[in-house]
Amino acid sequence: MLIDEVRLKIKGGDGGNGVVSYKNAMMERGPTGGDGGKGGDVYLEGISDLSALRQFRHEKSFAAESGQDGSNRNKHGAAGRELVLKVPVGTVARNLDLKADYEVTKVGQKVLVAHGAAGGYGNAHFKSATNITPRQFSPGHKAREFNFLFELKLIADVGLIGLPNVGKSSLLNELTAARSKVANYKFTTLEPNLGVYYEIILADIPGLIEGASNGKGLGDKFLRHISRCSALFHLISCESENPVADYQTIREELRKFDPGLLEKIEYVFLSKSDLLSDKDLKKVRCGLEKIKIKAEPLSIVDDKTLARVKKILSRIAEGKRETAQS
Ligand SMILES: Nc1nc2c(ncn2[C@@H]2O[C@H](COP(=O)(O)OP(=O)(O)OP(=O)(O)O)[C@@H](O)[C@H]2O)c(=O)[nH]1
Ligand SMILES: [Mg+2]
């Protein structure tokens, strides 16, 4: 199962202690205690493995290495090593204590999420004209431990949505090299799948049903994965007895999850259009037009309909290139 949500505790390394020491030479008795080293910082680094949050299922606390204590002869303690947690691209890490979000959107991108604490001062630091043999030193600072929530929000351009069994995975497989499981029953797809059509990333989202926002079926847990999509392909099956109601059911679940999802560009398709005669298909399309929805027929066994889908994808790709250039 794809792990797309984990909670954990993260802490930068503690600072090392400053120390007290003095020169031993007969004529000189100055302070030589070095400062403690800084604690290591904690970073997230993006990797392409979407299942990488799995590693945090059991181990829940992570801390970078502490700085080392200072030593005599003015030697400062070594800084603690940084800790790098590898997370799938698309991860949003929320610091629940500071209410701050950190996003990892690219492979190799490193994001600092917790600072290591400063080391303490050795007694050499406190030397002054009036205090030539100081006894003062300061202990290393303690780094604060933070509670984090990591959420994976897939980075896809197009989200395939609809009721179960409408042909979402079949379309993903048809357009891309993905091998999403296809079968003639509801809830075949249990977790989101990604596929790539040229430079466009498509996400096949598990089927939604009425009440998904209250946990029915697979619930709305996967809807966050379409929050970053620029367009939605909404599939309504030609097998449906009430395509208008099907359409509205999905829109209502989107609204309950996040009204912002309704603002996304939506293309509506009547899937499995090969199952209907031209006349019946026209009737269904007219029904949807009454609620101002223009639905295109779609069948994975009809190249003409697939060509229309590909044209839309090319337009989305163009838009993506233009955005990248500007
Ligand atoms: N006749 C016809 N059948 C199709 C077409 N597309 C998909 N199917 C069939 O419809 C059934 C469901 O297809 P899936 O792709 O698994 O549907 P889904 O929307 O991913 O389903 P869930 O994962 O359960 O939400 C399978 O038996 C497919 O073979 C189509 O264009 N025409
Ligand atoms: Mg499916």
mmCIF file of C-alpha atoms and ligand atoms in Angstrom:
data_model
loop_
_atom_site.group_PDB
_atom_site.id
_atom_site.type_symbol
_atom_site.label_atom_id
_atom_site.label_comp_id
_atom_site.label_asym_id
_atom_site.label_seq_id
_atom_site.Cartn_x
_atom_site.Cartn_y
_atom_site.Cartn_z
ATOM 1 C CA MET A 1 0.000 0.000 0.000
ATOM 2 C CA LEU A 2 1.208 3.480 -0.839
ATOM 3 C CA ILE A 3 2.033 5.300 2.375
ATOM 4 C CA ASP A 4 1.137 8.924 1.712
ATOM 5 C CA GLU A 5 0.867 10.316 5.221
ATOM 6 C CA VAL A 6 3.173 9.935 8.216
ATOM 7 C CA ARG A 7 3.732 11.747 11.488
ATOM 8 C CA LEU A 8 7.154 12.003 13.034
ATOM 9 C CA LYS A 9 9.372 13.955 15.378
ATOM 10 C CA ILE A 10 12.409 15.785 14.052
ATOM 11 C CA LYS A 11 15.164 17.476 15.972
ATOM 12 C CA GLY A 12 18.360 19.223 14.929
ATOM 13 C CA GLY A 13 21.527 18.168 16.761
ATOM 14 C CA ASP A 14 22.320 19.704 20.157
ATOM 15 C CA GLY A 15 25.272 22.034 20.425
ATOM 16 C CA GLY A 16 28.465 20.721 22.035
ATOM 17 C CA ASN A 17 29.599 22.186 25.388
ATOM 18 C CA GLY A 18 32.277 24.790 25.746
ATOM 19 C CA VAL A 19 35.102 23.720 28.101
ATOM 20 C CA VAL A 20 37.432 25.243 30.665
ATOM 21 C CA SER A 21 41.161 24.711 30.326
ATOM 22 C CA TYR A 22 44.364 26.722 30.769
ATOM 23 C CA LYS A 23 47.795 26.823 29.279
ATOM 24 C CA ASN A 24 50.206 24.800 31.364
ATOM 25 C CA ALA A 25 53.364 26.756 30.559
ATOM 26 C CA MET A 26 55.074 28.290 33.609
ATOM 27 C CA MET A 27 54.987 31.878 32.386
ATOM 28 C CA GLU A 28 51.617 31.869 30.667
ATOM 29 C CA ARG A 29 48.372 30.844 32.303
ATOM 30 C CA GLY A 30 45.780 31.996 29.778
ATOM 31 C CA PRO A 31 42.463 30.218 29.131
ATOM 32 C CA THR A 32 42.425 27.716 26.256
ATOM 33 C CA GLY A 33 39.012 26.066 26.503
ATOM 34 C CA GLY A 34 37.459 25.716 23.038
ATOM 35 C CA ASP A 35 33.824 26.233 21.994
ATOM 36 C CA GLY A 36 31.409 23.381 21.445
ATOM 37 C CA GLY A 37 30.508 22.439 17.856
ATOM 38 C CA LYS A 38 27.159 23.293 16.297
ATOM 39 C CA GLY A 39 24.570 20.512 16.112
ATOM 40 C CA GLY A 40 23.735 19.076 12.683
ATOM 41 C CA ASP A 41 20.830 20.432 10.630
ATOM 42 C CA VAL A 42 18.033 18.219 9.320
ATOM 43 C CA TYR A 43 17.158 18.311 5.621
ATOM 44 C CA LEU A 44 14.610 16.660 3.401
ATOM 45 C CA GLU A 45 15.802 15.543 -0.021
ATOM 46 C CA GLY A 46 13.473 14.743 -2.923
ATOM 47 C CA ILE A 47 13.739 11.336 -4.586
ATOM 48 C CA SER A 48 11.616 9.804 -7.321
ATOM 49 C CA ASP A 49 10.535 6.721 -5.334
ATOM 50 C CA LEU A 50 6.897 7.473 -4.505
ATOM 51 C CA SER A 51 6.831 4.784 -1.827
ATOM 52 C CA ALA A 52 9.676 6.331 0.162
ATOM 53 C CA LEU A 53 7.447 7.471 3.060
ATOM 54 C CA ARG A 54 7.196 3.779 3.923
ATOM 55 C CA GLN A 55 10.539 4.005 5.765
ATOM 56 C CA PHE A 56 8.893 6.227 8.411
ATOM 57 C CA ARG A 57 6.159 3.751 9.319
ATOM 58 C CA HIS A 58 7.937 2.336 12.359
ATOM 59 C CA GLU A 59 10.766 4.663 13.264
ATOM 60 C CA LYS A 60 9.199 7.936 14.343
ATOM 61 C CA SER A 61 11.952 10.052 15.895
ATOM 62 C CA PHE A 62 14.862 11.527 13.998
ATOM 63 C CA ALA A 63 17.648 13.744 15.252
ATOM 64 C CA ALA A 64 20.814 15.020 13.626
ATOM 65 C CA GLU A 65 24.126 14.412 15.349
ATOM 66 C CA SER A 66 25.109 16.665 18.259
ATOM 67 C CA GLY A 67 28.125 18.930 18.030
ATOM 68 C CA GLN A 68 31.185 17.734 19.937
ATOM 69 C CA ASP A 69 32.420 19.445 23.066
ATOM 70 C CA GLY A 70 35.310 21.835 22.746
ATOM 71 C CA SER A 71 38.716 20.804 24.104
ATOM 72 C CA ASN A 72 41.908 22.324 25.389
ATOM 73 C CA ARG A 73 44.404 24.314 23.323
ATOM 74 C CA ASN A 74 41.537 26.356 21.872
ATOM 75 C CA LYS A 75 40.208 23.443 19.877
ATOM 76 C CA HIS A 76 36.565 23.860 18.928
ATOM 77 C CA GLY A 77 34.360 20.793 18.893
ATOM 78 C CA ALA A 78 33.452 19.371 15.498
ATOM 79 C CA ALA A 79 30.007 20.240 14.135
ATOM 80 C CA GLY A 80 27.426 17.441 14.210
ATOM 81 C CA ARG A 81 26.743 15.704 10.891
ATOM 82 C CA GLU A 82 23.606 16.799 9.086
ATOM 83 C CA LEU A 83 20.754 14.343 8.762
ATOM 84 C CA VAL A 84 19.111 13.949 5.343
ATOM 85 C CA LEU A 85 15.679 12.311 5.177
ATOM 86 C CA LYS A 86 14.786 11.115 1.674
ATOM 87 C CA VAL A 87 11.188 11.791 0.742
ATOM 88 C CA PRO A 88 9.234 11.339 -2.500
ATOM 89 C CA VAL A 89 8.899 14.427 -4.681
ATOM 90 C CA GLY A 90 5.518 15.948 -3.931
ATOM 91 C CA THR A 91 5.958 15.685 -0.164
ATOM 92 C CA VAL A 92 4.666 18.572 1.921
ATOM 93 C CA ALA A 93 6.214 18.518 5.386
ATOM 94 C CA ARG A 94 4.204 20.472 7.929
ATOM 95 C CA ASN A 95 5.850 21.574 11.150
ATOM 96 C CA LEU A 96 2.795 21.221 13.399
ATOM 97 C CA ASP A 97 4.345 23.266 16.197
ATOM 98 C CA LEU A 98 5.406 26.253 14.089
ATOM 99 C CA LYS A 99 2.594 25.882 11.520
ATOM 100 C CA ALA A 100 5.134 26.064 8.716
ATOM 101 C CA ASP A 101 5.035 24.067 5.466
ATOM 102 C CA TYR A 102 8.041 22.866 3.465
ATOM 103 C CA GLU A 103 7.538 21.491 -0.039
ATOM 104 C CA VAL A 104 9.840 19.150 -1.901
ATOM 105 C CA THR A 105 8.969 19.310 -5.582
ATOM 106 C CA LYS A 106 12.126 18.189 -7.398
ATOM 107 C CA VAL A 107 14.432 15.198 -7.326
ATOM 108 C CA GLY A 108 17.642 16.203 -5.540
ATOM 109 C CA GLN A 109 16.101 19.327 -3.963
ATOM 110 C CA LYS A 110 17.262 19.754 -0.355
ATOM 111 C CA VAL A 111 15.089 21.636 2.107
ATOM 112 C CA LEU A 112 16.224 22.611 5.599
ATOM 113 C CA VAL A 113 13.512 21.698 8.123
ATOM 114 C CA ALA A 114 15.282 21.841 11.510
ATOM 115 C CA HIS A 115 18.380 23.744 12.559
ATOM 116 C CA GLY A 116 21.069 22.306 14.766
ATOM 117 C CA ALA A 117 21.650 24.290 17.965
ATOM 118 C CA ALA A 118 24.718 26.430 18.592
ATOM 119 C CA GLY A 119 27.607 25.127 20.653
ATOM 120 C CA GLY A 120 28.537 26.673 24.002
ATOM 121 C CA TYR A 121 31.569 28.918 24.586
ATOM 122 C CA GLY A 122 34.801 27.669 26.091
ATOM 123 C CA ASN A 123 36.507 29.786 28.726
ATOM 124 C CA ALA A 124 38.880 31.271 26.114
ATOM 125 C CA HIS A 125 35.854 33.153 24.852
ATOM 126 C CA PHE A 126 35.455 35.028 28.127
ATOM 127 C CA LYS A 127 39.011 36.354 28.354
ATOM 128 C CA SER A 128 39.285 40.110 28.788
ATOM 129 C CA ALA A 129 41.703 42.659 30.193
ATOM 130 C CA THR A 130 40.067 42.372 33.613
ATOM 131 C CA ASN A 131 39.508 38.635 33.509
ATOM 132 C CA ILE A 132 42.629 36.893 32.274
ATOM 133 C CA THR A 133 41.922 33.478 33.788
ATOM 134 C CA PRO A 134 38.151 33.119 33.308
ATOM 135 C CA ARG A 135 36.381 30.108 34.729
ATOM 136 C CA GLN A 136 33.217 30.742 32.779
ATOM 137 C CA PHE A 137 32.054 28.512 29.977
ATOM 138 C CA SER A 138 28.608 27.829 28.545
ATOM 139 C CA PRO A 139 26.945 24.508 27.833
ATOM 140 C CA GLY A 140 25.769 23.694 24.314
ATOM 141 C CA HIS A 141 22.261 24.830 23.359
ATOM 142 C CA LYS A 142 19.566 22.183 23.105
ATOM 143 C CA ALA A 143 17.770 21.864 19.793
ATOM 144 C CA ARG A 144 13.986 21.814 19.934
ATOM 145 C CA GLU A 145 12.132 18.704 18.819
ATOM 146 C CA PHE A 146 9.272 19.385 16.388
ATOM 147 C CA ASN A 147 6.224 17.348 15.444
ATOM 148 C CA PHE A 148 5.914 16.946 11.690
ATOM 149 C CA LEU A 149 3.228 15.672 9.350
ATOM 150 C CA PHE A 150 4.510 14.515 5.960
ATOM 151 C CA GLU A 151 1.863 14.357 3.259
ATOM 152 C CA LEU A 152 2.518 13.152 -0.240
ATOM 153 C CA LYS A 153 0.650 15.172 -2.871
ATOM 154 C CA LEU A 154 1.446 13.626 -6.189
ATOM 155 C CA ILE A 155 2.821 16.007 -8.751
ATOM 156 C CA ALA A 156 0.639 15.352 -11.763
ATOM 157 C CA ASP A 157 -0.699 17.614 -14.507
ATOM 158 C CA VAL A 158 -3.943 15.774 -15.089
ATOM 159 C CA GLY A 159 -6.054 13.878 -12.568
ATOM 160 C CA LEU A 160 -8.395 11.120 -13.787
ATOM 161 C CA ILE A 161 -11.468 11.119 -11.604
ATOM 162 C CA GLY A 162 -14.904 9.539 -11.546
ATOM 163 C CA LEU A 163 -17.022 6.856 -9.933
ATOM 164 C CA PRO A 164 -15.535 3.349 -9.643
ATOM 165 C CA ASN A 165 -15.430 1.137 -12.734
ATOM 166 C CA VAL A 166 -15.793 3.962 -15.280
ATOM 167 C CA GLY A 167 -12.516 3.174 -17.070
ATOM 168 C CA LYS A 168 -9.997 5.547 -15.465
ATOM 169 C CA SER A 169 -7.210 2.988 -15.207
ATOM 170 C CA SER A 170 -7.957 1.687 -18.706
ATOM 171 C CA LEU A 171 -7.447 5.194 -20.090
ATOM 172 C CA LEU A 172 -4.220 5.665 -18.131
ATOM 173 C CA ASN A 173 -2.878 2.373 -19.491
ATOM 174 C CA GLU A 174 -3.992 3.215 -23.012
ATOM 175 C CA LEU A 175 -2.217 6.575 -23.060
ATOM 176 C CA THR A 176 0.897 5.769 -21.070
ATOM 177 C CA ALA A 177 3.218 2.900 -20.231
ATOM 178 C CA ALA A 178 1.481 2.521 -16.837
ATOM 179 C CA ARG A 179 0.096 -0.904 -15.936
ATOM 180 C CA SER A 180 -2.673 0.047 -13.580
ATOM 181 C CA LYS A 181 -4.893 -2.922 -12.692
ATOM 182 C CA VAL A 182 -8.108 -3.041 -14.727
ATOM 183 C CA ALA A 183 -11.144 -5.194 -13.909
ATOM 184 C CA ASN A 184 -14.885 -5.119 -14.253
ATOM 185 C CA TYR A 185 -15.721 -4.417 -10.621
ATOM 186 C CA LYS A 186 -15.672 -1.409 -8.325
ATOM 187 C CA PHE A 187 -12.567 -0.306 -6.435
ATOM 188 C CA THR A 188 -10.070 -2.179 -8.576
ATOM 189 C CA THR A 189 -7.621 0.652 -8.023
ATOM 190 C CA LEU A 190 -6.735 0.993 -4.353
ATOM 191 C CA GLU A 191 -4.056 3.644 -4.575
ATOM 192 C CA PRO A 192 -3.152 6.361 -7.070
ATOM 193 C CA ASN A 193 -1.071 5.450 -10.103
ATOM 194 C CA LEU A 194 0.975 7.730 -12.281
ATOM 195 C CA GLY A 195 1.633 7.540 -15.997
ATOM 196 C CA VAL A 196 3.541 9.790 -18.373
ATOM 197 C CA TYR A 197 2.219 10.906 -21.766
ATOM 198 C CA TYR A 198 5.118 12.789 -23.357
ATOM 199 C CA GLU A 199 5.792 15.486 -20.748
ATOM 200 C CA ILE A 200 2.365 15.262 -19.148
ATOM 201 C CA ILE A 201 1.965 13.293 -15.923
ATOM 202 C CA LEU A 202 -1.446 11.701 -15.423
ATOM 203 C CA ALA A 203 -2.694 10.452 -12.068
ATOM 204 C CA ASP A 204 -5.295 7.686 -11.895
ATOM 205 C CA ILE A 205 -7.207 8.318 -8.674
ATOM 206 C CA PRO A 206 -9.136 5.484 -6.974
ATOM 207 C CA GLY A 207 -12.893 5.670 -7.590
ATOM 208 C CA LEU A 208 -14.999 8.051 -5.516
ATOM 209 C CA ILE A 209 -18.558 7.459 -4.380
ATOM 210 C CA GLU A 210 -21.227 9.528 -2.710
ATOM 211 C CA GLY A 211 -20.230 9.999 0.903
ATOM 212 C CA ALA A 212 -16.504 9.642 0.157
ATOM 213 C CA SER A 213 -15.936 12.815 2.177
ATOM 214 C CA ASN A 214 -17.429 10.935 5.170
ATOM 215 C CA GLY A 215 -15.164 7.951 4.604
ATOM 216 C CA LYS A 216 -17.434 5.825 2.381
ATOM 217 C CA GLY A 217 -15.718 3.497 -0.081
ATOM 218 C CA LEU A 218 -12.044 4.381 -0.064
ATOM 219 C CA GLY A 219 -12.995 7.776 1.325
ATOM 220 C CA ASP A 220 -11.564 11.047 0.110
ATOM 221 C CA LYS A 221 -8.058 10.289 1.278
ATOM 222 C CA PHE A 222 -6.696 10.330 -2.256
ATOM 223 C CA LEU A 223 -8.260 13.611 -3.314
ATOM 224 C CA ARG A 224 -5.282 15.531 -2.033
ATOM 225 C CA HIS A 225 -3.369 14.005 -4.925
ATOM 226 C CA ILE A 226 -5.297 16.085 -7.414
ATOM 227 C CA SER A 227 -4.757 19.335 -5.522
ATOM 228 C CA ARG A 228 -1.721 20.107 -7.669
ATOM 229 C CA CYS A 229 -3.176 18.993 -11.021
ATOM 230 C CA SER A 230 -3.797 21.759 -13.504
ATOM 231 C CA ALA A 231 -6.673 19.870 -15.174
ATOM 232 C CA LEU A 232 -9.118 17.114 -14.330
ATOM 233 C CA PHE A 233 -10.467 14.468 -16.688
ATOM 234 C CA HIS A 234 -13.849 13.524 -15.271
ATOM 235 C CA LEU A 235 -15.122 10.208 -16.619
ATOM 236 C CA ILE A 236 -18.795 9.238 -16.614
ATOM 237 C CA SER A 237 -19.584 5.760 -17.868
ATOM 238 C CA CYS A 238 -22.047 5.246 -20.720
ATOM 239 C CA GLU A 239 -23.249 2.264 -18.678
ATOM 240 C CA SER A 240 -24.651 4.672 -16.116
ATOM 241 C CA GLU A 241 -28.395 4.899 -15.597
ATOM 242 C CA ASN A 242 -28.118 8.534 -14.582
ATOM 243 C CA PRO A 243 -25.021 10.283 -15.954
ATOM 244 C CA VAL A 244 -26.143 13.702 -14.668
ATOM 245 C CA ALA A 245 -26.447 12.364 -11.113
ATOM 246 C CA ASP A 246 -23.056 10.630 -11.460
ATOM 247 C CA TYR A 247 -21.469 13.893 -12.532
ATOM 248 C CA GLN A 248 -23.024 15.817 -9.669
ATOM 249 C CA THR A 249 -22.073 13.180 -7.090
ATOM 250 C CA ILE A 250 -18.385 13.555 -7.928
ATOM 251 C CA ARG A 251 -18.562 17.358 -8.037
ATOM 252 C CA GLU A 252 -20.214 17.374 -4.622
ATOM 253 C CA GLU A 253 -17.477 15.182 -3.136
ATOM 254 C CA LEU A 254 -14.818 17.470 -4.645
ATOM 255 C CA ARG A 255 -16.560 20.490 -3.145
ATOM 256 C CA LYS A 256 -16.791 18.896 0.303
ATOM 257 C CA PHE A 257 -13.099 18.020 0.237
ATOM 258 C CA ASP A 258 -11.892 21.386 -1.050
ATOM 259 C CA PRO A 259 -14.032 23.901 -2.965
ATOM 260 C CA GLY A 260 -10.836 25.016 -4.717
ATOM 261 C CA LEU A 261 -10.913 21.739 -6.686
ATOM 262 C CA LEU A 262 -14.055 22.953 -8.477
ATOM 263 C CA GLU A 263 -12.043 25.819 -9.952
ATOM 264 C CA LYS A 264 -9.754 23.502 -11.878
ATOM 265 C CA ILE A 265 -10.171 23.123 -15.616
ATOM 266 C CA GLU A 266 -12.362 20.084 -16.130
ATOM 267 C CA TYR A 267 -12.835 17.951 -19.243
ATOM 268 C CA VAL A 268 -15.826 15.644 -19.056
ATOM 269 C CA PHE A 269 -15.835 12.359 -20.980
ATOM 270 C CA LEU A 270 -18.527 9.774 -21.567
ATOM 271 C CA SER A 271 -16.418 6.659 -21.245
ATOM 272 C CA LYS A 272 -17.123 3.255 -22.835
ATOM 273 C CA SER A 273 -18.926 5.141 -25.626
ATOM 274 C CA ASP A 274 -18.587 2.033 -27.826
ATOM 275 C CA LEU A 275 -21.377 0.489 -25.743
ATOM 276 C CA LEU A 276 -23.984 2.994 -26.959
ATOM 277 C CA SER A 277 -25.522 3.631 -30.350
ATOM 278 C CA ASP A 278 -24.953 7.109 -31.806
ATOM 279 C CA LYS A 279 -28.563 7.922 -31.026
ATOM 280 C CA ASP A 280 -28.343 6.935 -27.359
ATOM 281 C CA LEU A 281 -25.030 8.687 -27.013
ATOM 282 C CA LYS A 282 -26.577 11.885 -28.325
ATOM 283 C CA LYS A 283 -29.386 11.592 -25.780
ATOM 284 C CA VAL A 284 -26.910 11.288 -22.912
ATOM 285 C CA ARG A 285 -24.875 14.246 -24.165
ATOM 286 C CA CYS A 286 -28.037 16.354 -24.445
ATOM 287 C CA GLY A 287 -28.945 15.469 -20.859
ATOM 288 C CA LEU A 288 -25.582 16.760 -19.689
ATOM 289 C CA GLU A 289 -25.822 19.869 -21.843
ATOM 290 C CA LYS A 290 -28.931 20.792 -19.873
ATOM 291 C CA ILE A 291 -26.672 21.280 -16.837
ATOM 292 C CA LYS A 292 -24.157 23.095 -19.085
ATOM 293 C CA ILE A 293 -21.732 20.206 -19.332
ATOM 294 C CA LYS A 294 -20.145 19.454 -22.663
ATOM 295 C CA ALA A 295 -19.130 15.792 -22.551
ATOM 296 C CA GLU A 296 -16.971 14.150 -25.209
ATOM 297 C CA PRO A 297 -17.384 10.470 -26.033
ATOM 298 C CA LEU A 298 -14.432 8.292 -25.082
ATOM 299 C CA SER A 299 -13.653 4.673 -25.767
ATOM 300 C CA ILE A 300 -10.346 2.892 -25.524
ATOM 301 C CA VAL A 301 -11.362 0.867 -28.578
ATOM 302 C CA ASP A 302 -12.205 3.931 -30.681
ATOM 303 C CA ASP A 303 -9.111 5.715 -31.999
ATOM 304 C CA LYS A 304 -11.109 8.750 -33.052
ATOM 305 C CA THR A 305 -12.131 9.484 -29.473
ATOM 306 C CA LEU A 306 -8.616 8.791 -28.218
ATOM 307 C CA ALA A 307 -7.226 11.271 -30.771
ATOM 308 C CA ARG A 308 -9.434 13.961 -29.188
ATOM 309 C CA VAL A 309 -8.078 13.151 -25.757
ATOM 310 C CA LYS A 310 -4.522 13.316 -27.089
ATOM 311 C CA LYS A 311 -5.229 16.698 -28.635
ATOM 312 C CA ILE A 312 -6.372 18.025 -25.273
ATOM 313 C CA LEU A 313 -3.223 16.607 -23.675
ATOM 314 C CA SER A 314 -1.068 18.349 -26.300
ATOM 315 C CA ARG A 315 -2.759 21.633 -25.478
ATOM 316 C CA ILE A 316 -2.115 21.085 -21.773
ATOM 317 C CA ALA A 317 1.520 20.290 -22.607
ATOM 318 C CA GLU A 318 1.812 23.538 -24.571
ATOM 319 C CA GLY A 319 0.394 25.481 -21.630
ATOM 320 C CA LYS A 320 2.878 23.764 -19.339
ATOM 321 C CA ARG A 321 5.804 24.701 -21.589
ATOM 322 C CA GLU A 322 4.641 28.317 -21.778
ATOM 323 C CA THR A 323 4.339 28.521 -17.993
ATOM 324 C CA ALA A 324 7.815 27.030 -17.610
ATOM 325 C CA GLN A 325 9.263 29.660 -19.980
ATOM 326 C CA SER A 326 7.595 32.671 -18.405
HETATM 327 N N1 LIG B 1 -16.475 -1.409 -23.553
HETATM 328 C C1 LIG B 1 -15.538 -0.720 -22.922
HETATM 329 N N2 LIG B 1 -15.105 -1.160 -21.710
HETATM 330 C C2 LIG B 1 -14.172 -0.429 -21.074
HETATM 331 C C3 LIG B 1 -13.626 0.754 -21.636
HETATM 332 N N3 LIG B 1 -12.733 1.262 -20.750
HETATM 333 C C4 LIG B 1 -12.715 0.417 -19.702
HETATM 334 N N4 LIG B 1 -13.564 -0.606 -19.886
HETATM 335 C C5 LIG B 1 -13.846 -1.729 -18.961
HETATM 336 O O1 LIG B 1 -14.457 -1.218 -17.795
HETATM 337 C C6 LIG B 1 -14.042 -1.961 -16.636
HETATM 338 C C7 LIG B 1 -13.490 -1.021 -15.594
HETATM 339 O O2 LIG B 1 -12.316 -0.416 -16.075
HETATM 340 P P1 LIG B 1 -11.202 0.202 -15.110
HETATM 341 O O3 LIG B 1 -10.223 0.895 -16.006
HETATM 342 O O4 LIG B 1 -10.694 -0.815 -14.168
HETATM 343 O O5 LIG B 1 -12.098 1.271 -14.334
HETATM 344 P P2 LIG B 1 -11.679 2.254 -13.142
HETATM 345 O O6 LIG B 1 -12.444 3.499 -13.311
HETATM 346 O O7 LIG B 1 -10.209 2.375 -13.062
HETATM 347 O O8 LIG B 1 -12.241 1.465 -11.889
HETATM 348 P P3 LIG B 1 -11.835 1.578 -10.321
HETATM 349 O O9 LIG B 1 -10.359 1.410 -10.232
HETATM 350 O O10 LIG B 1 -12.577 0.484 -9.680
HETATM 351 O O11 LIG B 1 -12.300 2.922 -9.879
HETATM 352 C C8 LIG B 1 -13.027 -2.991 -17.160
HETATM 353 O O12 LIG B 1 -13.683 -4.214 -17.332
HETATM 354 C C9 LIG B 1 -12.572 -2.425 -18.477
HETATM 355 O O13 LIG B 1 -12.173 -3.414 -19.409
HETATM 356 C C10 LIG B 1 -14.102 1.189 -22.922
HETATM 357 O O14 LIG B 1 -13.687 2.196 -23.483
HETATM 358 N N5 LIG B 1 -15.051 0.409 -23.510
HETATM 359 MG MG MG B 2 -8.956 1.811 -11.601
#
